[in-house]
Short mmCIF file of C-alpha atoms in Angstrom, two decimals:
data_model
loop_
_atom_site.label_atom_id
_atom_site.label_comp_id
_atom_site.label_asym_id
_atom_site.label_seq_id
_atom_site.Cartn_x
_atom_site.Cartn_y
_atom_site.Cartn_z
CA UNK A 1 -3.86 -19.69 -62.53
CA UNK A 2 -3.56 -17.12 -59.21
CA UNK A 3 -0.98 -15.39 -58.35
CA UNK A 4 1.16 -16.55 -55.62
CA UNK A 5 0.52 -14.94 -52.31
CA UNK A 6 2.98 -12.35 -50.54
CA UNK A 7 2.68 -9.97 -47.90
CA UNK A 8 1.67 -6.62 -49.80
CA UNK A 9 4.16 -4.49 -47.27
CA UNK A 10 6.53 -5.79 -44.77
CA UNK A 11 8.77 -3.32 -42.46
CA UNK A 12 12.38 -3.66 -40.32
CA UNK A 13 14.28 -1.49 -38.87
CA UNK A 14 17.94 -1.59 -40.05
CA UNK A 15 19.92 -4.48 -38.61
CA UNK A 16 17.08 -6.92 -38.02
CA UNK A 17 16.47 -9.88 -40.41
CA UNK A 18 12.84 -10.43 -42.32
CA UNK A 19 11.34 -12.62 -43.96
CA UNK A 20 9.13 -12.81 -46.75
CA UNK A 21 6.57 -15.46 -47.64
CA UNK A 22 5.86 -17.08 -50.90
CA UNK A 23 2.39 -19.20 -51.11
CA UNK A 24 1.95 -21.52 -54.11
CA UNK A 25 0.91 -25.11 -54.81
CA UNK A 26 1.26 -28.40 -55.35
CA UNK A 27 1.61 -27.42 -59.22
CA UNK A 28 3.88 -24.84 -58.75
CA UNK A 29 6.22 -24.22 -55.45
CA UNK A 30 5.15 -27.83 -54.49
CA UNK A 31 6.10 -29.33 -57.48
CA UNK A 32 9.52 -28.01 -58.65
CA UNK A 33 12.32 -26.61 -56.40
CA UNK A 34 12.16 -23.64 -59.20
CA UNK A 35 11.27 -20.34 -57.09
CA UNK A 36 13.29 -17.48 -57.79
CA UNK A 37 12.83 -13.83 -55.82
CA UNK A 38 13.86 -10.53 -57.73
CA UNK A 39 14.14 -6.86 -56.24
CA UNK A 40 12.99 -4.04 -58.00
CA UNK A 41 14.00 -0.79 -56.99
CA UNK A 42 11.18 2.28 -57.73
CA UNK A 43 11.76 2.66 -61.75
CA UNK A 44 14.29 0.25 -61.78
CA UNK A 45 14.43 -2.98 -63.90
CA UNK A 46 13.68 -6.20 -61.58
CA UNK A 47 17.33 -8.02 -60.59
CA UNK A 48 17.71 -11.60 -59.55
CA UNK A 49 18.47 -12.32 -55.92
CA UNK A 50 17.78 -15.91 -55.54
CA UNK A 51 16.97 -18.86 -57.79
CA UNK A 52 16.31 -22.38 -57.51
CA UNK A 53 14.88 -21.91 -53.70
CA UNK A 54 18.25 -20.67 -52.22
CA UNK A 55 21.23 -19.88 -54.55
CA UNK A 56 22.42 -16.61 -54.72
CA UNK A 57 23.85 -14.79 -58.11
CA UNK A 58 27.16 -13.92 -58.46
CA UNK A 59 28.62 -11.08 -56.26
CA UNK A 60 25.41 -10.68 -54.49
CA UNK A 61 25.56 -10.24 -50.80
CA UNK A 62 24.83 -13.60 -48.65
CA UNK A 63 22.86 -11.42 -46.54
CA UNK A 64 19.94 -13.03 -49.13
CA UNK A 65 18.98 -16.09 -48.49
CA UNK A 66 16.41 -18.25 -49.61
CA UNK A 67 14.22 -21.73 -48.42
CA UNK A 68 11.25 -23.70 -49.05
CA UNK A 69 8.90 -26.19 -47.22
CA UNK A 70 5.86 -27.56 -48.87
CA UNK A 71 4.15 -25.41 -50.90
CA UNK A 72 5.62 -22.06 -49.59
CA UNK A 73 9.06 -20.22 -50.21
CA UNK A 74 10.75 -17.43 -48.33
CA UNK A 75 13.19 -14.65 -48.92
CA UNK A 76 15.13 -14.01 -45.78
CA UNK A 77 17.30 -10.73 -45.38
CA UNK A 78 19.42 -10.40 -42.57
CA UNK A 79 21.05 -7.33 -41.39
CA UNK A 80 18.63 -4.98 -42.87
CA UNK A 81 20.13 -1.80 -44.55
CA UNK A 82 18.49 1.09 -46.26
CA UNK A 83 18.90 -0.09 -49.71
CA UNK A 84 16.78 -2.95 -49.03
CA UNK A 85 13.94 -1.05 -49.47
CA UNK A 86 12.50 -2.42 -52.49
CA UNK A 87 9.31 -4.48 -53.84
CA UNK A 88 10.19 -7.94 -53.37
CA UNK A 89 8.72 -10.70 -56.34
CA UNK A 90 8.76 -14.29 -55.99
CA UNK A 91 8.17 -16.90 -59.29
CA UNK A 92 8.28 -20.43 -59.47
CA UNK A 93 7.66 -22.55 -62.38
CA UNK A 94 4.66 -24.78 -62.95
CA UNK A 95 3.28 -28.01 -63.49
CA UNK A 96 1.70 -26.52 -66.71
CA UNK A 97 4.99 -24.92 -68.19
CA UNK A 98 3.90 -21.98 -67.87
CA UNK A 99 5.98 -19.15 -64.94
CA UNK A 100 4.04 -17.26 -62.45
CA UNK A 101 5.23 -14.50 -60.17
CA UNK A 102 3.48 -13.33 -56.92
CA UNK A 103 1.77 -10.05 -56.23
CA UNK A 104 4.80 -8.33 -54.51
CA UNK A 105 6.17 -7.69 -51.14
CA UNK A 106 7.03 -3.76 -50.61
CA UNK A 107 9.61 -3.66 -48.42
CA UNK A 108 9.83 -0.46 -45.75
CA UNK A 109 13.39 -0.02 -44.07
CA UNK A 110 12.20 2.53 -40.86
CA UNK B 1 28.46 -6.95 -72.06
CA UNK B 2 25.66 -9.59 -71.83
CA UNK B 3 22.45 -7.15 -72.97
CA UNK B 4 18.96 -6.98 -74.05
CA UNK B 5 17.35 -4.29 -75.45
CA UNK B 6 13.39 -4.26 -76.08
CA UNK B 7 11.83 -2.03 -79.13
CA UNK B 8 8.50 -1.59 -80.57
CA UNK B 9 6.06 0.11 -77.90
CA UNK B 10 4.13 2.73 -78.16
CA UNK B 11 -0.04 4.16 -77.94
CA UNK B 12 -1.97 1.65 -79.95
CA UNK B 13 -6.27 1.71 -80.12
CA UNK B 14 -8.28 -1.61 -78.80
CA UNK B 15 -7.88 -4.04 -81.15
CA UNK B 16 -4.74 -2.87 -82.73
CA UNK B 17 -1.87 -4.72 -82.98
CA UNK B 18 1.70 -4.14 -82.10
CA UNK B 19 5.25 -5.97 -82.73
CA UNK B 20 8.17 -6.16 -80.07
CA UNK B 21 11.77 -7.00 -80.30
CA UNK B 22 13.74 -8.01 -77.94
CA UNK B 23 17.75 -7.78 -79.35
CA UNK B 24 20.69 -8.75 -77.44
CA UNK B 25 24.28 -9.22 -77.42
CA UNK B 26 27.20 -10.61 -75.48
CA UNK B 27 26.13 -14.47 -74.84
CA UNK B 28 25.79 -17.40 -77.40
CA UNK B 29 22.16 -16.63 -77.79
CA UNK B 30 20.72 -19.77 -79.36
CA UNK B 31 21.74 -21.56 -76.04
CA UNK B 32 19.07 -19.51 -74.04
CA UNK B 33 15.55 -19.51 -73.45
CA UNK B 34 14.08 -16.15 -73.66
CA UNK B 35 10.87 -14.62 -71.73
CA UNK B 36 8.84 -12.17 -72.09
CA UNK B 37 7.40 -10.35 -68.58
CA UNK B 38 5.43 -7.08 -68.36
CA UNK B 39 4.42 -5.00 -65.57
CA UNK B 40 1.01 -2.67 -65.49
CA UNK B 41 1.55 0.81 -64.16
CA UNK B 42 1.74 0.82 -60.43
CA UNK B 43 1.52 -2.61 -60.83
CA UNK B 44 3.10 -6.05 -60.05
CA UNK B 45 5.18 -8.16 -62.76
CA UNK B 46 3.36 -10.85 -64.93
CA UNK B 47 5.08 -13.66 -67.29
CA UNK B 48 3.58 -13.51 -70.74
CA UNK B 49 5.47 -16.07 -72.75
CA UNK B 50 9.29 -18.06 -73.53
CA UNK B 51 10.67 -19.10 -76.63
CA UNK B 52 13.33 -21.81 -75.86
CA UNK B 53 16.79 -21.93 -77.81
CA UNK B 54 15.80 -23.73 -81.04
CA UNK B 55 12.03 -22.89 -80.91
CA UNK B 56 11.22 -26.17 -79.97
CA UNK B 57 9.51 -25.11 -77.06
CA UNK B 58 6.81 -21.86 -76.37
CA UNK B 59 4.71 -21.17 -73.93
CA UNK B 60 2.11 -18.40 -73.00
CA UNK B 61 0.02 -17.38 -70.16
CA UNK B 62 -3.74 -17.44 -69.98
CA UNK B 63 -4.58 -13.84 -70.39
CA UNK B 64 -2.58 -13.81 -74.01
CA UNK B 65 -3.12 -16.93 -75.47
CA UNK B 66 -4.34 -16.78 -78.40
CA UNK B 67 -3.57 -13.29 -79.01
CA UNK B 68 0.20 -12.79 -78.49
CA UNK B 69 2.38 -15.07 -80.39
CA UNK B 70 6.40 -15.31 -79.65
CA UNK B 71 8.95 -15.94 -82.20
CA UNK B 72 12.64 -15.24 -82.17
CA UNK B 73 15.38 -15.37 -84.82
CA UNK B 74 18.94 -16.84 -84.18
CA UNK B 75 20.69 -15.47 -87.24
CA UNK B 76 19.75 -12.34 -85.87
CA UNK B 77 20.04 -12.80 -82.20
CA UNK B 78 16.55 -11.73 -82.03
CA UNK B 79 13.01 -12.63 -80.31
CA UNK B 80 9.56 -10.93 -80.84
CA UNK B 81 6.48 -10.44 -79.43
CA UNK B 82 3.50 -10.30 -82.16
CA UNK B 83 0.52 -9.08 -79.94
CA UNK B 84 -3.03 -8.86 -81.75
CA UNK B 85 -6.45 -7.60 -80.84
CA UNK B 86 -5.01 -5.24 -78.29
CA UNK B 87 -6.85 -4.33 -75.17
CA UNK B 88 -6.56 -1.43 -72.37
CA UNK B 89 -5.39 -4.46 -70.07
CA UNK B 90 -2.35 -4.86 -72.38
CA UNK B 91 -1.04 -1.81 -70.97
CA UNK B 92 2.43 -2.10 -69.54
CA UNK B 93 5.78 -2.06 -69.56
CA UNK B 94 7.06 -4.58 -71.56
CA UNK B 95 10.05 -6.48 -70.58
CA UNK B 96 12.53 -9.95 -72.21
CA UNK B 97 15.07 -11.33 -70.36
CA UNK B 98 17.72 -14.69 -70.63
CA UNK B 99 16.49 -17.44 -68.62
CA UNK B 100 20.14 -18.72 -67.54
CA UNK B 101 18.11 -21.75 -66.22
CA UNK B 102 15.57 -22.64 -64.34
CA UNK B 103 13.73 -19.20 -63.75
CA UNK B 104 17.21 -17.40 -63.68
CA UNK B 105 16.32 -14.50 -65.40
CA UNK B 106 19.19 -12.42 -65.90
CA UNK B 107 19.97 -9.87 -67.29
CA UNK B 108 16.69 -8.09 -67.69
CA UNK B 109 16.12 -5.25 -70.63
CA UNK B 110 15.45 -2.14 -69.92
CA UNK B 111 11.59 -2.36 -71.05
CA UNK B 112 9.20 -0.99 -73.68
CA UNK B 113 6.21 0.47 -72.77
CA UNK B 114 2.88 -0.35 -74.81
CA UNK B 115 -0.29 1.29 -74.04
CA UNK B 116 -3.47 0.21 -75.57
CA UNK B 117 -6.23 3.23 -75.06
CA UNK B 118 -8.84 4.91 -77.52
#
């Protein structure tokens, strides 16, 4: 099974909102309202920012938000600030129990 | 503390084989599906495998089936990663994390690194 497809880089300048795109399926994104986005920090360990389409973890900032329509997901970050700048992963669960992830957004704050 | 801590990497040949655990401490472990997610260097992450609670339940992606096999061990709060017939693709850091439910992986270890080259 592919990958699901993100924007390799994305940029904002601080203060603006982006948003990041998730493609998938009808056996994956389509079929389960199971996407979860993580941030990874250069030679950090990946951290949870949103599961199951648009909840947030505890004590993370609601300036992370999360939605889905069809067979796509998105990350939206509002108010941009410098430690933003991170790759960006989506996952979502699949019809054949089996997780995939997507290739990775790297996110530029300019 | 809820933690995870991954063991076991190292340089192995193609072909070789190579065992990782995955320990943690701080939640009621047998409750908790476990996965298993590596990342090539430079690279982009990639789910490998889960082990739910009791066992009952494993899965594995395409490019390992067959030659990874997950297991985990409640009495010791344990889960590993058998990986056979190694190959340079293999390489990566290797990383388990708690699935809190429904693709909620947190926390995340701090990874292992396995690399498979001659």
């Amino acid at each position: 099974q592919s990958a699901l497809t993100q924007p390799a880089s994305m940029s904002g300048s601080p203060g603006q909102s982006i948003t990041i795109s998730c493609t998938g399926t009808s056996s994956d994104i389509g079929a389960y309202n199971y996407v979860s986005w993580f941030q990874q920090h250069p030679g950090k360990v990946p951290k949870l920012v949103i599961y199951e389409v648009n909840k947030r973890p505890s004590g993370l900032s609601n300036r992370f938000s999360g939605s889905k329509s069809g067979t796509t997901a998105s990350l939206t970050i509002s108010g941009l600030q410098a430690e933003d700048e991170a790759d960006y992963y989506c996952s979502s669960y699949t019809t054949f129990h089996t997780v995939i992830f997507g290739g990775g957004t790297k996110l530029t704050v300019l | 503390e809820v933690q995870l801590v991954e063991s076991g990497g190292g340089l192995v040949q193609p072909g070789e084989s190579l065992r990782l655990s995955c320990a943690a401490s701080g939640f009621n472990f047998i409750t908790y599906t476990i996965n298993w997610v590596r990342q090539a260097p430079g690279k982009g992450l990639e789910w490998i495998s889960y082990v739910s609670g009791s066992s009952s339940a494993i899965s594995y992606a395409d490019s390992v089936k067959g030659r990874f096999t997950v297991s985990r061990d409640n009495a010791k709060n344990s889960v590993y990663l058998q990986m056979d017939s190694l190959r340079v693709e293999d390489t990566a850091v290797y990383y388990c994390m708690r699935d809190m439910g429904h693709l909620q992986f947190d926390p995340w270890g701090q990874g292992t690194l396995v690399t498979v080259s001659s």
